[in-house]
XYZ file of N, CA, C and O in Angstrom:
532
model
N -8.530 -8.506 15.263
C -8.244 -7.148 14.828
C -9.501 -6.617 14.125
O -10.021 -7.245 13.225
N -10.003 -5.487 14.540
C -11.200 -4.902 13.963
C -10.843 -4.195 12.662
O -10.115 -3.218 12.648
N -11.397 -4.694 11.533
C -11.052 -4.165 10.211
C -11.430 -2.698 10.059
O -10.717 -1.935 9.430
N -12.550 -2.288 10.650
C -12.994 -0.905 10.525
C -12.004 0.036 11.219
O -11.700 1.099 10.728
N -11.485 -0.360 12.370
C -10.543 0.484 13.095
C -9.141 0.441 12.497
O -8.375 1.368 12.653
N -8.780 -0.632 11.838
C -7.421 -0.796 11.328
C -7.453 -1.108 9.828
O -6.928 -2.122 9.395
N -8.037 -0.230 9.055
C -8.138 -0.456 7.606
C -6.777 -0.472 6.929
O -6.632 -0.986 5.828
N -5.779 0.040 7.626
C -4.438 0.094 7.052
C -3.653 -1.201 7.260
O -2.519 -1.335 6.805
N -4.236 -2.181 7.945
C -3.544 -3.424 8.268
C -4.240 -4.606 7.606
O -5.464 -4.709 7.627
N -3.445 -5.491 7.013
C -3.958 -6.752 6.485
C -2.935 -7.838 6.795
O -1.800 -7.545 7.173
N -3.368 -9.089 6.657
C -2.474 -10.194 6.979
C -2.380 -11.157 5.810
O -3.274 -11.217 4.963
N -1.291 -11.917 5.800
C -0.989 -12.775 4.670
C -0.144 -13.953 5.130
O 0.744 -13.780 5.968
N -0.438 -15.121 4.583
C 0.463 -16.274 4.686
C 1.085 -16.414 3.304
O 0.377 -16.492 2.300
N 2.402 -16.400 3.224
C 3.078 -16.398 1.935
C 2.734 -17.675 1.165
O 3.019 -18.785 1.632
N 2.120 -17.526 -0.023
C 1.737 -18.711 -0.805
C 2.924 -19.301 -1.572
O 3.887 -18.600 -1.901
N 2.815 -20.583 -1.868
C 3.883 -21.293 -2.570
C 4.195 -20.660 -3.930
O 5.359 -20.595 -4.336
N 3.185 -20.144 -4.619
C 3.395 -19.578 -5.965
C 4.371 -18.390 -5.960
O 4.918 -18.030 -6.983
N 4.590 -17.766 -4.789
C 5.479 -16.602 -4.688
C 6.933 -16.964 -4.395
O 7.780 -16.085 -4.310
N 7.211 -18.253 -4.252
C 8.538 -18.693 -3.838
C 9.387 -19.040 -5.060
O 8.946 -19.739 -5.972
N 10.622 -18.523 -5.061
C 11.557 -18.816 -6.133
C 12.394 -20.044 -5.828
O 12.222 -20.706 -4.800
N 13.346 -20.335 -6.700
C 14.187 -21.524 -6.567
C 15.043 -21.500 -5.298
O 15.449 -22.539 -4.795
N 15.315 -20.319 -4.773
C 16.132 -20.196 -3.558
C 15.342 -20.514 -2.289
O 15.910 -20.558 -1.201
N 14.014 -20.670 -2.424
C 13.164 -20.888 -1.250
C 12.672 -19.590 -0.629
O 11.973 -19.593 0.369
N 13.056 -18.474 -1.245
C 12.656 -17.147 -0.750
C 11.581 -16.553 -1.659
O 11.486 -16.895 -2.835
N 10.808 -15.632 -1.100
C 9.785 -14.964 -1.889
C 10.445 -14.116 -2.973
O 11.414 -13.401 -2.716
N 9.906 -14.201 -4.177
C 10.416 -13.438 -5.311
C 10.087 -11.953 -5.153
O 9.058 -11.582 -4.596
N 10.943 -11.100 -5.669
C 10.787 -9.649 -5.516
C 9.453 -9.155 -6.067
O 8.796 -8.309 -5.455
N 9.036 -9.662 -7.209
C 7.779 -9.209 -7.811
C 6.582 -9.484 -6.899
O 5.605 -8.736 -6.901
N 6.662 -10.542 -6.097
C 5.563 -10.878 -5.196
C 5.394 -9.822 -4.111
O 4.268 -9.546 -3.674
N 6.484 -9.209 -3.663
C 6.369 -8.129 -2.673
C 5.527 -6.989 -3.243
O 4.679 -6.427 -2.558
N 5.785 -6.671 -4.503
C 5.042 -5.591 -5.161
C 3.563 -5.974 -5.282
O 2.669 -5.172 -4.981
N 3.293 -7.196 -5.710
C 1.912 -7.666 -5.851
C 1.164 -7.587 -4.526
O 0.027 -7.101 -4.469
N 1.798 -8.035 -3.457
C 1.131 -8.013 -2.146
C 1.004 -6.590 -1.601
O 0.014 -6.269 -0.938
N 1.965 -5.732 -1.895
C 1.859 -4.326 -1.491
C 0.673 -3.671 -2.203
O -0.095 -2.925 -1.587
N 0.515 -3.966 -3.496
C -0.620 -3.405 -4.236
C -1.949 -3.921 -3.686
O -2.924 -3.174 -3.599
N -2.002 -5.191 -3.289
C -3.228 -5.732 -2.688
C -3.528 -5.043 -1.360
O -4.692 -4.731 -1.062
N -2.492 -4.769 -0.562
C -2.690 -4.056 0.707
C -3.194 -2.641 0.451
O -4.071 -2.142 1.172
N -2.654 -1.988 -0.574
C -3.126 -0.639 -0.926
C -4.574 -0.671 -1.396
O -5.359 0.218 -1.052
N -4.938 -1.679 -2.178
C -6.325 -1.814 -2.636
C -7.262 -1.995 -1.449
O -8.333 -1.381 -1.385
N -6.861 -2.836 -0.495
C -7.659 -3.049 0.715
C -7.850 -1.722 1.464
O -8.961 -1.362 1.851
N -6.769 -1.001 1.657
C -6.807 0.288 2.354
C -7.658 1.308 1.595
O -8.517 1.980 2.166
N -7.444 1.418 0.294
C -8.051 2.465 -0.522
C -9.561 2.343 -0.610
O -10.272 3.331 -0.790
N -10.099 1.153 -0.455
C -11.558 0.991 -0.586
C -12.326 1.657 0.547
O -13.536 1.813 0.463
N -11.640 2.084 1.595
C -12.295 2.747 2.724
C -12.303 4.269 2.626
O -12.802 4.944 3.508
N -11.760 4.816 1.538
C -11.745 6.268 1.376
C -13.171 6.791 1.223
O -14.073 6.035 0.863
N -13.381 8.076 1.474
C -14.730 8.637 1.337
C -15.166 8.631 -0.132
O -14.351 8.889 -1.024
N -16.447 8.323 -0.372
C -16.929 8.329 -1.761
C -16.972 9.757 -2.311
O -17.336 10.698 -1.603
N -16.557 9.916 -3.566
C -16.530 11.230 -4.214
C -17.090 11.146 -5.621
O -16.890 10.152 -6.311
N -17.754 12.212 -6.036
C -18.121 12.343 -7.444
C -16.926 12.912 -8.178
O -16.130 13.666 -7.607
N -16.777 12.564 -9.417
C -15.688 13.095 -10.252
C -14.315 12.853 -9.643
O -13.434 13.714 -9.706
N -14.139 11.689 -9.049
C -12.840 11.363 -8.453
C -11.811 11.141 -9.558
O -12.109 10.542 -10.589
N -10.590 11.611 -9.347
C -9.554 11.347 -10.347
C -9.164 9.872 -10.335
O -9.462 9.146 -9.385
N -8.497 9.447 -11.383
C -7.865 8.130 -11.389
C -6.524 8.280 -10.698
O -5.922 9.353 -10.712
N -6.042 7.204 -10.114
C -4.741 7.218 -9.463
C -3.869 6.159 -10.126
O -4.303 5.033 -10.331
N -2.658 6.537 -10.442
C -1.745 5.600 -11.073
C -0.381 5.669 -10.434
O 0.055 6.724 -9.965
N 0.288 4.530 -10.431
C 1.621 4.452 -9.840
C 2.603 5.248 -10.692
O 2.629 5.116 -11.909
N 3.398 6.080 -10.044
C 4.426 6.830 -10.760
C 5.830 6.516 -10.248
O 6.812 6.869 -10.897
N 5.910 5.825 -9.107
C 7.221 5.426 -8.586
C 7.033 4.243 -7.653
O 6.026 4.145 -6.950
N 8.055 3.378 -7.636
C 8.016 2.187 -6.798
C 9.432 1.874 -6.327
O 10.383 1.945 -7.105
N 9.559 1.548 -5.044
C 10.868 1.170 -4.494
C 10.662 0.048 -3.490
O 9.762 0.111 -2.657
N 11.505 -0.981 -3.571
C 11.439 -2.118 -2.669
C 12.739 -2.219 -1.888
O 13.821 -2.172 -2.471
N 12.625 -2.339 -0.552
C 13.775 -2.594 0.305
C 13.503 -3.897 1.065
O 12.480 -4.017 1.737
N 14.417 -4.843 0.942
C 14.261 -6.125 1.628
C 15.331 -6.241 2.714
O 16.508 -6.010 2.456
N 14.899 -6.582 3.927
C 15.812 -6.696 5.056
C 16.152 -8.152 5.371
O 17.267 -8.458 5.737
N 15.168 -9.025 5.269
C 15.417 -10.463 5.366
C 14.327 -11.159 4.550
O 13.236 -10.626 4.373
N 14.642 -12.337 4.007
C 13.707 -12.984 3.086
C 12.499 -13.588 3.789
O 12.587 -14.058 4.923
N 11.396 -13.554 3.068
C 10.195 -14.254 3.509
C 10.138 -15.584 2.769
O 10.636 -15.704 1.653
N 9.521 -16.573 3.416
C 9.480 -17.927 2.861
C 8.048 -18.461 2.890
O 7.167 -17.882 3.509
N 7.853 -19.576 2.226
C 6.554 -20.243 2.137
C 5.919 -20.382 3.518
O 6.572 -20.807 4.473
N 4.656 -19.976 3.600
C 3.798 -20.057 4.781
C 4.180 -19.117 5.920
O 3.591 -19.188 6.993
N 5.167 -18.234 5.703
C 5.431 -17.213 6.715
C 4.160 -16.385 6.919
O 3.475 -16.039 5.943
N 3.860 -16.079 8.161
C 2.711 -15.223 8.492
C 3.220 -13.786 8.565
O 4.135 -13.491 9.323
N 2.608 -12.925 7.754
C 3.094 -11.555 7.603
C 1.950 -10.580 7.831
O 0.821 -10.817 7.389
N 2.247 -9.481 8.507
C 1.303 -8.380 8.658
C 1.767 -7.262 7.736
O 2.929 -6.861 7.776
N 0.864 -6.778 6.891
C 1.159 -5.663 5.991
C 0.469 -4.426 6.541
O -0.724 -4.458 6.848
N 1.228 -3.359 6.686
C 0.685 -2.105 7.201
C 0.949 -1.006 6.186
O 2.086 -0.794 5.772
N -0.123 -0.320 5.793
C -0.025 0.808 4.867
C 0.100 2.084 5.689
O -0.708 2.335 6.580
N 1.118 2.855 5.376
C 1.304 4.160 6.016
C 1.372 5.216 4.926
O 1.880 4.958 3.835
N 0.852 6.381 5.243
C 0.957 7.506 4.321
C 2.262 8.206 4.632
O 2.499 8.635 5.757
N 3.105 8.308 3.627
C 4.424 8.890 3.791
C 4.454 10.349 3.337
O 5.233 11.140 3.828
N 3.581 10.677 2.378
C 3.594 12.027 1.785
C 2.223 12.318 1.195
O 1.621 11.445 0.573
N 1.749 13.528 1.408
C 0.539 14.005 0.751
C 0.923 15.278 0.019
O 1.159 16.314 0.638
N 1.054 15.178 -1.282
C 1.442 16.318 -2.100
C 0.230 16.985 -2.717
O -0.916 16.652 -2.408
N 0.473 17.912 -3.602
C -0.622 18.584 -4.288
C -1.345 17.686 -5.268
O -2.562 17.711 -5.374
N -0.576 16.846 -5.977
C -1.146 15.964 -6.998
C -0.751 14.501 -6.813
O -1.111 13.655 -7.611
N 0.005 14.222 -5.763
C 0.466 12.848 -5.563
C 0.434 12.456 -4.099
O 0.366 13.304 -3.217
N 0.480 11.143 -3.871
C 0.510 10.603 -2.518
C 1.603 9.561 -2.426
O 1.818 8.798 -3.369
N 2.268 9.525 -1.311
C 3.295 8.524 -1.073
C 2.844 7.552 -0.003
O 2.388 7.959 1.060
N 2.947 6.271 -0.322
C 2.602 5.205 0.614
C 3.858 4.427 0.977
O 4.774 4.294 0.169
N 3.855 3.881 2.173
C 4.870 2.919 2.572
C 4.108 1.689 3.059
O 3.236 1.799 3.919
N 4.411 0.541 2.462
C 3.787 -0.715 2.878
C 4.862 -1.542 3.573
O 5.874 -1.887 2.967
N 4.635 -1.823 4.849
C 5.583 -2.582 5.657
C 5.161 -4.048 5.714
O 3.980 -4.352 5.916
N 6.124 -4.941 5.540
C 5.914 -6.379 5.676
C 6.579 -6.790 6.988
O 7.806 -6.810 7.073
N 5.784 -7.100 8.007
C 6.324 -7.465 9.315
C 6.085 -8.938 9.602
O 4.973 -9.445 9.414
N 7.141 -9.607 10.054
C 7.054 -11.008 10.475
C 7.609 -11.096 11.886
O 8.739 -10.664 12.141
N 6.815 -11.610 12.790
C 7.238 -11.785 14.181
C 7.777 -10.487 14.785
O 8.796 -10.482 15.488
N 7.134 -9.370 14.471
C 7.514 -8.086 15.049
C 8.712 -7.414 14.408
O 9.136 -6.360 14.855
N 9.255 -8.001 13.346
C 10.393 -7.397 12.649
C 9.993 -7.064 11.216
O 9.272 -7.833 10.570
N 10.485 -5.942 10.714
C 10.188 -5.540 9.344
C 11.082 -6.317 8.389
O 12.304 -6.185 8.418
N 10.446 -7.130 7.546
C 11.161 -7.939 6.556
C 11.395 -7.145 5.275
O 12.406 -7.335 4.602
N 10.445 -6.256 4.939
C 10.555 -5.490 3.694
C 9.676 -4.253 3.775
O 8.732 -4.190 4.570
N 10.016 -3.283 2.937
C 9.214 -2.068 2.778
C 9.060 -1.813 1.288
O 10.032 -1.919 0.540
N 7.855 -1.462 0.887
C 7.602 -1.062 -0.492
C 7.085 0.366 -0.448
O 6.071 0.644 0.194
N 7.810 1.274 -1.090
C 7.386 2.667 -1.195
C 6.734 2.863 -2.557
O 7.302 2.465 -3.582
N 5.557 3.467 -2.542
C 4.780 3.668 -3.766
C 4.334 5.121 -3.826
O 3.885 5.669 -2.822
N 4.455 5.731 -4.980
C 3.885 7.058 -5.190
C 2.806 6.932 -6.257
O 3.041 6.360 -7.325
N 1.623 7.440 -5.922
C 0.511 7.510 -6.859
C 0.330 8.964 -7.276
O 0.445 9.874 -6.447
N -0.022 9.176 -8.516
C -0.355 10.507 -9.016
C -1.831 10.526 -9.386
O -2.326 9.592 -10.036
N -2.539 11.581 -8.955
C -3.945 11.770 -9.328
C -3.986 12.275 -10.767
O -3.246 13.196 -11.118
N -4.849 11.661 -11.582
C -4.925 12.032 -13.002
C -6.372 12.211 -13.440
O -7.257 11.496 -12.983
N -6.558 13.165 -14.324
C -7.870 13.377 -14.930
C -8.229 12.112 -15.718
O -7.424 11.641 -16.521
N -9.440 11.554 -15.495
C -9.809 10.318 -16.182
C -9.821 10.418 -17.708
O -9.580 9.428 -18.389
N -10.088 11.590 -18.238
C -10.174 11.729 -19.697
C -8.849 12.116 -20.333
O -8.453 11.546 -21.344
N -8.149 13.083 -19.738
C -6.922 13.583 -20.364
C -5.669 12.894 -19.834
O -4.608 13.016 -20.444
N -5.770 12.214 -18.702
C -4.660 11.586 -17.971
C -3.631 12.592 -17.455
O -2.570 12.210 -16.977
N -3.943 13.878 -17.526
C -3.052 14.911 -16.972
C -3.140 14.898 -15.450
O -4.204 14.668 -14.882
N -2.027 15.159 -14.754
C -2.076 15.246 -13.289
C -3.043 16.341 -12.828
O -3.126 17.406 -13.452
N -3.783 16.028 -11.759
C -4.743 16.980 -11.183
C -4.557 17.021 -9.667
O -3.933 16.138 -9.077
N -5.119 18.028 -9.048
C -5.029 18.185 -7.597
C -5.793 17.075 -6.876
O -6.835 16.608 -7.347
N -5.247 16.670 -5.733
C -5.948 15.700 -4.897
C -7.205 16.348 -4.336
O -7.159 17.499 -3.883
N -8.329 15.631 -4.329
C -9.545 16.185 -3.725
C -9.345 16.434 -2.227
O -8.689 15.648 -1.535
N -9.909 17.517 -1.734
C -9.763 17.880 -0.320
C -10.289 16.793 0.621
O -9.669 16.513 1.652
N -11.435 16.181 0.289
C -11.976 15.133 1.162
C -11.022 13.947 1.254
O -10.850 13.358 2.323
N -10.397 13.621 0.156
C -9.425 12.527 0.146
C -8.206 12.905 0.975
O -7.717 12.111 1.779
N -7.738 14.135 0.808
C -6.582 14.618 1.577
C -6.875 14.552 3.084
O -6.051 14.094 3.872
N -8.073 15.033 3.470
C -8.450 15.033 4.885
C -8.451 13.612 5.449
O -7.983 13.378 6.563
N -8.982 12.657 4.689
C -9.019 11.261 5.129
C -7.599 10.710 5.269
O -7.273 10.041 6.250
N -6.740 11.019 4.308
C -5.368 10.508 4.306
C -4.550 11.031 5.486
O -3.680 10.327 6.003
N -4.820 12.252 5.934
C -4.049 12.836 7.040
C -4.146 11.987 8.312
O -3.240 12.004 9.139
N -5.218 11.209 8.452
C -5.354 10.344 9.633
C -4.284 9.258 9.671
O -4.001 8.698 10.724
N -3.724 8.948 8.508
C -2.757 7.854 8.406
C -1.340 8.335 8.136
O -0.431 7.536 7.950
N -1.146 9.653 8.119
C 0.185 10.211 7.873
C 1.103 9.847 9.016
O 0.749 10.007 10.179
N 2.304 9.369 8.687
C 3.216 8.947 9.750
C 4.113 10.075 10.188
O 4.303 11.058 9.636
């Protein structure tokens, strides 16, 4: 898989540290891996001067079937919403062609000094539209 062409996709083998007593991946681990997938995706955005900070303002996890130790998973970041001051992401956890879980995340753009919400930069918006589902 060419990373430059598919910056929205990453892969993972579920590590033992993420497994709970039931033998299933713990809920918090889904969030951790979703954030890592978003970090991977976000590093490819266009460079900007005076870029706002982005912070999580909402998080939702839906689990369809449990993941277990050493499961091979593909994580796909999709843009669900591009608002005036916020962005919505959906991170899909797919195993063997089936969606095991979805993590929905909303980020809000904030002024680095005041932390007040600010408008998304146009260059960032334009880049994000390529991934809007």
